[in-house]
Short mmCIF file of C-alpha atoms in Angstrom, two decimals:
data_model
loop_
_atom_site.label_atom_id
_atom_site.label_comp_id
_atom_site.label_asym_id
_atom_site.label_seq_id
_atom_site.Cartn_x
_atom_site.Cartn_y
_atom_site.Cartn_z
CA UNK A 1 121.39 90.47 72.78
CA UNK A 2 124.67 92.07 73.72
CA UNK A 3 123.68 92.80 77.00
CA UNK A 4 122.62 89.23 77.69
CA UNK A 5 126.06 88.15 76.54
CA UNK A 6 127.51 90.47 79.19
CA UNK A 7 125.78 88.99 81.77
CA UNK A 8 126.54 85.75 80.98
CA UNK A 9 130.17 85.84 80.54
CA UNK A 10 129.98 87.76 84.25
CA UNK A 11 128.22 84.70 85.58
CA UNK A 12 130.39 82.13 83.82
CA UNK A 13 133.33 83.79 85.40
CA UNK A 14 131.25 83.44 89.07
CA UNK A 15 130.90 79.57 87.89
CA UNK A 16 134.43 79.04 87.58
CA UNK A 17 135.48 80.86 90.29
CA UNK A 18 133.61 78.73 92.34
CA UNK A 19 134.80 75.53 90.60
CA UNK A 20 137.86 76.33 91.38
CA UNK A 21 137.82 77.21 95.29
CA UNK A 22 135.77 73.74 95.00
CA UNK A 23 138.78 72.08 93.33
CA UNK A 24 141.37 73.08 96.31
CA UNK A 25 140.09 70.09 98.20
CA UNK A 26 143.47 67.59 97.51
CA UNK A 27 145.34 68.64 100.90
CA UNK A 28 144.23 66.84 104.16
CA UNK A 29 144.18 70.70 105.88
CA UNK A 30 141.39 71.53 103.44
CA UNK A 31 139.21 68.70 103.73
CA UNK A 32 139.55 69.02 107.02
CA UNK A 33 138.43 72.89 106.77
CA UNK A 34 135.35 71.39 104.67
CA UNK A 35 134.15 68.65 107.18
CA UNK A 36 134.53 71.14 110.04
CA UNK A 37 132.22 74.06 107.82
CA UNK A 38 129.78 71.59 106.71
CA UNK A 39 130.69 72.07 103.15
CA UNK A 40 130.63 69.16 100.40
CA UNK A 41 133.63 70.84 97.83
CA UNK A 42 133.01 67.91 95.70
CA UNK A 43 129.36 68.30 94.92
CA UNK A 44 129.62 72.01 95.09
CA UNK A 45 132.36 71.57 91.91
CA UNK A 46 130.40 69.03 90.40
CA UNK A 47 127.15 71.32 90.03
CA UNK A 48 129.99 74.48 89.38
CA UNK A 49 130.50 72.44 86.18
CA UNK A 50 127.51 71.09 85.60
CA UNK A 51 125.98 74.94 85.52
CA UNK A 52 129.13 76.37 83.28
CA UNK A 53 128.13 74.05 80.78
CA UNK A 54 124.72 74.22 81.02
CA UNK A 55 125.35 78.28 80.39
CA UNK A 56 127.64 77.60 77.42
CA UNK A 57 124.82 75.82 75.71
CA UNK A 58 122.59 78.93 76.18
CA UNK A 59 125.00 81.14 74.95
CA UNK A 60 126.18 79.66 71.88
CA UNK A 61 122.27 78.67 71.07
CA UNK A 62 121.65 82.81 71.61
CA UNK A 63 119.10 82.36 73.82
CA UNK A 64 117.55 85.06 76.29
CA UNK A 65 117.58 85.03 80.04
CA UNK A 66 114.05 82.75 80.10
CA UNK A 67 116.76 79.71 79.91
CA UNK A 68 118.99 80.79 82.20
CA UNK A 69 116.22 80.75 85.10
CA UNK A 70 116.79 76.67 85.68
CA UNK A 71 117.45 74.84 89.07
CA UNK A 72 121.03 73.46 87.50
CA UNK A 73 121.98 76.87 87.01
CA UNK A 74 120.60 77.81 90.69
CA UNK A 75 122.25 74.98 92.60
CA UNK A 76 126.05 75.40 93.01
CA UNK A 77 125.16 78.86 94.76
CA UNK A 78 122.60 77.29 97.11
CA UNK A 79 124.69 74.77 98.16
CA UNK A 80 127.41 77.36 99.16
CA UNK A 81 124.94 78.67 101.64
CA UNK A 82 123.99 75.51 103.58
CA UNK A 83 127.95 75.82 104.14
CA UNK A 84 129.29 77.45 106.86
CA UNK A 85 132.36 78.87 104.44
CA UNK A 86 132.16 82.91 105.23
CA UNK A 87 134.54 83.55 101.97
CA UNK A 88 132.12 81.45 99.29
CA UNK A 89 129.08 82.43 101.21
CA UNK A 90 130.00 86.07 100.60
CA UNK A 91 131.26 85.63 97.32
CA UNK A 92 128.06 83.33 95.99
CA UNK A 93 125.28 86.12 97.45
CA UNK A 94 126.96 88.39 95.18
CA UNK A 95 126.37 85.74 92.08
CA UNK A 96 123.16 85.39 93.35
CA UNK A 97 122.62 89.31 93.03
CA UNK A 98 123.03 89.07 89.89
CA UNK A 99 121.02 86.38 88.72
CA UNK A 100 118.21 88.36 90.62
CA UNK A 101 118.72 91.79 89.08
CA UNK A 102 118.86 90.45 85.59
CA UNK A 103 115.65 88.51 86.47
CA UNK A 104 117.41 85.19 85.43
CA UNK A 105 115.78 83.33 88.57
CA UNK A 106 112.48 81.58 88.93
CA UNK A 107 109.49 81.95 91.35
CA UNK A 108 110.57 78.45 92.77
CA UNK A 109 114.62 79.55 92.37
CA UNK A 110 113.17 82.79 94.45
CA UNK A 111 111.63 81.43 97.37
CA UNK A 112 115.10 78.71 97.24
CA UNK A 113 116.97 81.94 97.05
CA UNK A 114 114.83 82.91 100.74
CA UNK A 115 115.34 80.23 102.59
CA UNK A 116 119.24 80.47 101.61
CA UNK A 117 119.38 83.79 103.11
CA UNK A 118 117.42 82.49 106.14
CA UNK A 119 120.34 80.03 106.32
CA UNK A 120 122.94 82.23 106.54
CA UNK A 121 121.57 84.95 108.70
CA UNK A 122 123.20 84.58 111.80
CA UNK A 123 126.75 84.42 110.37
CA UNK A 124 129.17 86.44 112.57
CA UNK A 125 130.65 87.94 109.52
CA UNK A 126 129.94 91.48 108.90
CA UNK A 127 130.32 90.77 105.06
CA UNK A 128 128.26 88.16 104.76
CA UNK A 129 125.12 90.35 106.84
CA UNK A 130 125.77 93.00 104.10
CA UNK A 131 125.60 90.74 101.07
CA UNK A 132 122.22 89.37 102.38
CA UNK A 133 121.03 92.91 102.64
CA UNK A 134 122.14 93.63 99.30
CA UNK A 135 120.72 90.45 98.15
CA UNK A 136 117.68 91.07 99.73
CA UNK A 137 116.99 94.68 98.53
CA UNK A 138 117.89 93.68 94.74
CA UNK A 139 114.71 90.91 95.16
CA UNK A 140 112.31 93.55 96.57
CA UNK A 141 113.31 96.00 93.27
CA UNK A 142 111.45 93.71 90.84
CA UNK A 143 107.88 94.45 91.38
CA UNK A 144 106.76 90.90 90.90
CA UNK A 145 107.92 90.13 94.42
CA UNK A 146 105.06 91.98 96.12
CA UNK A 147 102.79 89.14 94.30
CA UNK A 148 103.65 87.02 96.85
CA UNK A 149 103.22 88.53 99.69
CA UNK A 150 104.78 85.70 102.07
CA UNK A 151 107.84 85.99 99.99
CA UNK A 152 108.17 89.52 100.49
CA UNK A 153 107.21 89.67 104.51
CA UNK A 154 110.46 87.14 104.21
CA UNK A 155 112.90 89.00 102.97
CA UNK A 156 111.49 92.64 104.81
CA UNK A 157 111.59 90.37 108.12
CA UNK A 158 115.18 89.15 107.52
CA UNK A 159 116.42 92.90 106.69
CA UNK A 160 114.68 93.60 109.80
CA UNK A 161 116.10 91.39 112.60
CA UNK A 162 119.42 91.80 111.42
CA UNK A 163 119.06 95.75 111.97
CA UNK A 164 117.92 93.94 115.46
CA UNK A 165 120.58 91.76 116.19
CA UNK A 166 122.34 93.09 119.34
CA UNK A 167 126.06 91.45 118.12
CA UNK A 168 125.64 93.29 114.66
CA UNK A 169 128.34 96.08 113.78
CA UNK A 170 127.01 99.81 113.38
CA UNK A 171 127.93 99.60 110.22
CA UNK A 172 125.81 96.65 109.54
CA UNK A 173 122.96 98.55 111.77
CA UNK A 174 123.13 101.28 109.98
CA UNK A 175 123.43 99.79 106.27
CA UNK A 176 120.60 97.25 107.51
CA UNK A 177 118.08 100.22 108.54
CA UNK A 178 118.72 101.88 105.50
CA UNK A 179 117.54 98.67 104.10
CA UNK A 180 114.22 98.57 105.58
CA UNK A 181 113.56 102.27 104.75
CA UNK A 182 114.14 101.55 100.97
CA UNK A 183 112.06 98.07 101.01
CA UNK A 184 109.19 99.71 102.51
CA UNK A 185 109.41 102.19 100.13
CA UNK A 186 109.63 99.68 97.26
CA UNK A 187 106.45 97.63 98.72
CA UNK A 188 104.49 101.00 98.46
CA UNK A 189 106.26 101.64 94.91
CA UNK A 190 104.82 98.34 93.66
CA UNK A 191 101.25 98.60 95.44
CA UNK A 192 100.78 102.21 93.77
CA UNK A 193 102.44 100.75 90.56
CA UNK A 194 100.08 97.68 90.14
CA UNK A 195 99.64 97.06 86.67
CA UNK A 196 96.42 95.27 86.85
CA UNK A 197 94.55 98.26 88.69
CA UNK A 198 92.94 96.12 90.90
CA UNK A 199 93.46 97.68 93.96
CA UNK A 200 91.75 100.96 93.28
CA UNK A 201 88.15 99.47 94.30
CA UNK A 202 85.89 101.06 97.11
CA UNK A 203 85.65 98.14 99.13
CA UNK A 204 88.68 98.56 101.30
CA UNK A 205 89.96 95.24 100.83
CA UNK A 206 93.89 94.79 99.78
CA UNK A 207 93.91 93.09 96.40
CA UNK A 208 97.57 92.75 94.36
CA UNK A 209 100.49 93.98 95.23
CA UNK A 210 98.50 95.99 97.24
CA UNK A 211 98.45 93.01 100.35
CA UNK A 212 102.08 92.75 101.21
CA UNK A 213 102.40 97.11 101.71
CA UNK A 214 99.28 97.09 103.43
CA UNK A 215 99.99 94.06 106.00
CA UNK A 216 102.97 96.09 106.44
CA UNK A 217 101.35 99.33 107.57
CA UNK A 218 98.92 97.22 110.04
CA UNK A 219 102.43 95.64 111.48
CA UNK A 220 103.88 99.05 111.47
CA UNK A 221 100.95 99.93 113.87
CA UNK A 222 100.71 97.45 115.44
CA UNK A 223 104.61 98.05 116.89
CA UNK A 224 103.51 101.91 117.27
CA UNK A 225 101.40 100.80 120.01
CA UNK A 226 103.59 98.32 121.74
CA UNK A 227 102.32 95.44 120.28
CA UNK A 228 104.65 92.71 118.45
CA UNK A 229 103.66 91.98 114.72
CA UNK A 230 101.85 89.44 112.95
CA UNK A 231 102.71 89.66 109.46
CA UNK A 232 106.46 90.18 109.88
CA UNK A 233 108.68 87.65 111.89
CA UNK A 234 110.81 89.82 113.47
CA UNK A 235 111.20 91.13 116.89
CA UNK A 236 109.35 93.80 118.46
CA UNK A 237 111.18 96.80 116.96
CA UNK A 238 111.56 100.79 118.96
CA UNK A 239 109.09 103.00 118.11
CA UNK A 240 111.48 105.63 117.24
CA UNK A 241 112.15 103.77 114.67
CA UNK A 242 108.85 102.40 113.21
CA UNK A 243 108.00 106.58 113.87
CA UNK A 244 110.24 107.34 111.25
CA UNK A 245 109.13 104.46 108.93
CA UNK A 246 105.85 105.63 109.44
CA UNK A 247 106.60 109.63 108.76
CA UNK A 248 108.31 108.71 105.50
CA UNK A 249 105.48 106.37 103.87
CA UNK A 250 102.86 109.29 105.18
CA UNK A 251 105.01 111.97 103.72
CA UNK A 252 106.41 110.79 100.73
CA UNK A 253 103.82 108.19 99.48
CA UNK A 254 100.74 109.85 99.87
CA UNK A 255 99.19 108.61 96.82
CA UNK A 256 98.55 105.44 98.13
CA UNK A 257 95.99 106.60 100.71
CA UNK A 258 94.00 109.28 98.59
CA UNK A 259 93.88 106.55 95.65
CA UNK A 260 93.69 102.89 97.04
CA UNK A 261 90.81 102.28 99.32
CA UNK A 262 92.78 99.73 101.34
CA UNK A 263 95.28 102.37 102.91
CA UNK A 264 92.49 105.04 103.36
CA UNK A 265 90.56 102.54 105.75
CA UNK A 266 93.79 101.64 107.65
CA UNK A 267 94.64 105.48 107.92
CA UNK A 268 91.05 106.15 109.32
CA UNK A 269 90.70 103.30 111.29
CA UNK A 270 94.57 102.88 112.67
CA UNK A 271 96.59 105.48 111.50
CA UNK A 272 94.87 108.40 112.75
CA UNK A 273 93.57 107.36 115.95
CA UNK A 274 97.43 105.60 116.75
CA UNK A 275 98.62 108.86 116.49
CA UNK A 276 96.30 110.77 118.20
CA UNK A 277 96.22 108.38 121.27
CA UNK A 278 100.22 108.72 121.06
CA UNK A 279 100.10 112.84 120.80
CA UNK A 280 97.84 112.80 124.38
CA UNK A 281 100.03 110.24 126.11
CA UNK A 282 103.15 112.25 124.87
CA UNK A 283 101.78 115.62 126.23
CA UNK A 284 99.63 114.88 129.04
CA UNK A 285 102.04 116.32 131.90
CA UNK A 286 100.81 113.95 134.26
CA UNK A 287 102.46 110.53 132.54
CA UNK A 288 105.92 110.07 132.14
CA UNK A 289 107.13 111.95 129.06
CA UNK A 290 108.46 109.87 126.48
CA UNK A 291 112.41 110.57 125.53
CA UNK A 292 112.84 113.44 123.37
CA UNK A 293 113.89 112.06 119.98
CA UNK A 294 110.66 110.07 119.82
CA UNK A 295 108.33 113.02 120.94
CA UNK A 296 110.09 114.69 118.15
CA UNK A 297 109.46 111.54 115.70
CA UNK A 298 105.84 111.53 116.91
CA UNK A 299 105.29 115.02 116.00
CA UNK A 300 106.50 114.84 112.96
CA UNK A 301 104.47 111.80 111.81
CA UNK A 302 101.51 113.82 113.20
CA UNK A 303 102.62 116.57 110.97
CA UNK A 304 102.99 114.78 107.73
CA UNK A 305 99.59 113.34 108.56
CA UNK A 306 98.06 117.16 108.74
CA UNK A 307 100.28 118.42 105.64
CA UNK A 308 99.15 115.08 103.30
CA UNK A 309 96.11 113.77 104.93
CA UNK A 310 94.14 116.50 106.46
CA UNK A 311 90.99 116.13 103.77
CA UNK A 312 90.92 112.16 104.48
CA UNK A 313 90.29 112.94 107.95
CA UNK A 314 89.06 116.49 108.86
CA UNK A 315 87.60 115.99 112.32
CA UNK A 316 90.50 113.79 113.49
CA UNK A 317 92.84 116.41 112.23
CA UNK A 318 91.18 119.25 114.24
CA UNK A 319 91.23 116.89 117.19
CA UNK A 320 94.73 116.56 116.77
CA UNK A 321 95.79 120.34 116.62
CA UNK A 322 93.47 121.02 119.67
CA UNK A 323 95.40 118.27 121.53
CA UNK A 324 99.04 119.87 120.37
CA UNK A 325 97.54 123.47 121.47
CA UNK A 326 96.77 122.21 124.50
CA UNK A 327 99.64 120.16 124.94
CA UNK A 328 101.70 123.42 124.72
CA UNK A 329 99.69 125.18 127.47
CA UNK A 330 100.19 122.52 130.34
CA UNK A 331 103.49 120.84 129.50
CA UNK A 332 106.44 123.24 129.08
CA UNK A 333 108.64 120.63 127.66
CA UNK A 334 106.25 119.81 125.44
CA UNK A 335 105.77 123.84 124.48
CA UNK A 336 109.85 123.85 123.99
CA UNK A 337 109.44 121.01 121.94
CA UNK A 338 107.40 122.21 119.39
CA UNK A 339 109.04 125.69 119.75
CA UNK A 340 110.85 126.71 115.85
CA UNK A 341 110.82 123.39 115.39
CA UNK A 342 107.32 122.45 114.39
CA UNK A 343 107.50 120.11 111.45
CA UNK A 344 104.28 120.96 109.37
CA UNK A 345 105.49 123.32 107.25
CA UNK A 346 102.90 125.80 107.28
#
């Protein structure tokens, strides 16, 4: 296929790109540069080569991206990565974001291609941090990735503690949470999306690629109330901003409570109440008001929850306008809160 030719002339022009940087090893100033990075330019050429021909082969037999999904293929890039080389780390995620979007890389390559990014995650370079949340995003876009569910609470946890990471740039901080709002979209994309329709039952257990999205909302809630996660391995994270993860799946997914049984339990038996214990903390004039941009983030989750949910969960819905009414007669701040800028949209 023409396309398939594309690609691989684009990745046998990656191949000898890195050969090449792996070639520039004759002075003494650059093998010292190597020893000091931990990088091993002569086995890194020797697998450069090995691949190029390996991808030659393929072409000139006309075969399709199945054969390009091999470990020999894989390699050079990996061993970039246990490097400590900013230029060919940077320069080999981008190879590797290409192997994953043309889904030339294997479900062993994949989890390789995980623990590579693990590798380099606390590299000081900004470009580097935004390859592996390119990389990263371009793995969770293929909806076979939520059918491992480890895999996936991998790559989501790595997006997430480098939008963490206190020595991180604000543009990495910012490109990194805009990360985590599209994966968690994705991970609800590919639960709704399950082509094997397993996950529609009435027994309220995750099956599919239903797991990963749903041990995500139970970590989501479980950092709503203060408390670190389970699923992910990341730090605790703000509420403000696990609010505003929360308001968008509520809002903007809602098909994944009202059809999957797995999300309605968790929105009955988390969801709801979280937000209903937060909404009486957070206008109760007698505790210490929370700041303002997260009163305002809690509202607004409790108002996608009325304007998406409200038939899942009648009673707990008039519980929470009672609590909002009131709120507004005893708490002033609260009351100028809410004033024209009450988020339900009714």
């Amino acid at each position: 296929m023409a396309s398939d030719a594309a690609f691989y002339e684009v990745l046998e022009a990656d191949l000898r790109s890195l050969s090449s940087e792996a070639r520039k090893t004759d002075s003494i100033a650059t093998q010292i540069t190597g020893w000091l990075q931990h990088t091993d330019f002569p086995l890194i050429k020797e697998c450069a080569e090995r691949a190029l021909l390996r991808l030659r082969a393929i072409s000139q037999e006309g075969k399709g991206i199945e054969a390009v999904r091999t470990k020999e293929i894989l390699r050079p890039f990996l061993l970039v990565c246990e490097s400590k080389n900013p230029k060919l780390i940077g320069a080999v995620l981008g190879s590797i974001q290409k192997l994953l979007a043309h889904n030339a890389v294997s479900d062993e390559g994949r989890q390789q291609v995980i623990q590579a990014l693990n590798q380099v995650e606390k590299s000081s370079d900004d470009t580097v941090k935004l390859k592996i949340l390119q990389t990263a995003l371009t793995m969770l876009q293929n909806p076979s990735s939520s059918d491992n569910e480890e895999g996936a609470g991998q790559v989501l946890s790595l997006c997430i503690r480098i939008y963490c990471h206190n020595r991180s740039s604000p543009t990495v901080v910012s490109t990194a949470a805009a990360t985590v709002r599209q994966a968690v979209a994705l991970l609800f994309d590919h639960a709704v999306v399950d082509a094997n329709g397993s996950s529609r039952g009435s027994s309220g257990v995750a099956t599919g690629r239903e797991v990963a999205a749903v041990l995500l909302l139970q970590d989501l809630m479980n950092m709503c109330a203060g408390y670190p996660p389970s699923w992910l391995k990341c730090p605790l994270v703000g509420r403000p901003f696990v609010l505003d993860l929360l308001e968008f799946v509520l809002l903007h997914r809602p098909t994944a409570f009202h059809q999957h049984s797995a999300f309605k339990a968790l929105l009955k038996n988390k969801v709801g109440p979280c937000l209903a214990e937060l909404s009486r903390t957070a206008l109760d004039p007698e505790v210490e008001p929370a700041s303002v941009g997260e009163a305002k983030l809690l509202l607004r989750c409790v108002g996608a929850l009325l304007r998406k949910h409200v038939l899942l969960l009648p009673d707990l819905s008039v519980t929470l306008i009672e609590t909002l009414l009131a709120g507004c007669k005893t708490n002033r701040c609260a009351a100028r809160m809410l004033q024209g800028r009450w988020p339900l949209g009714v």
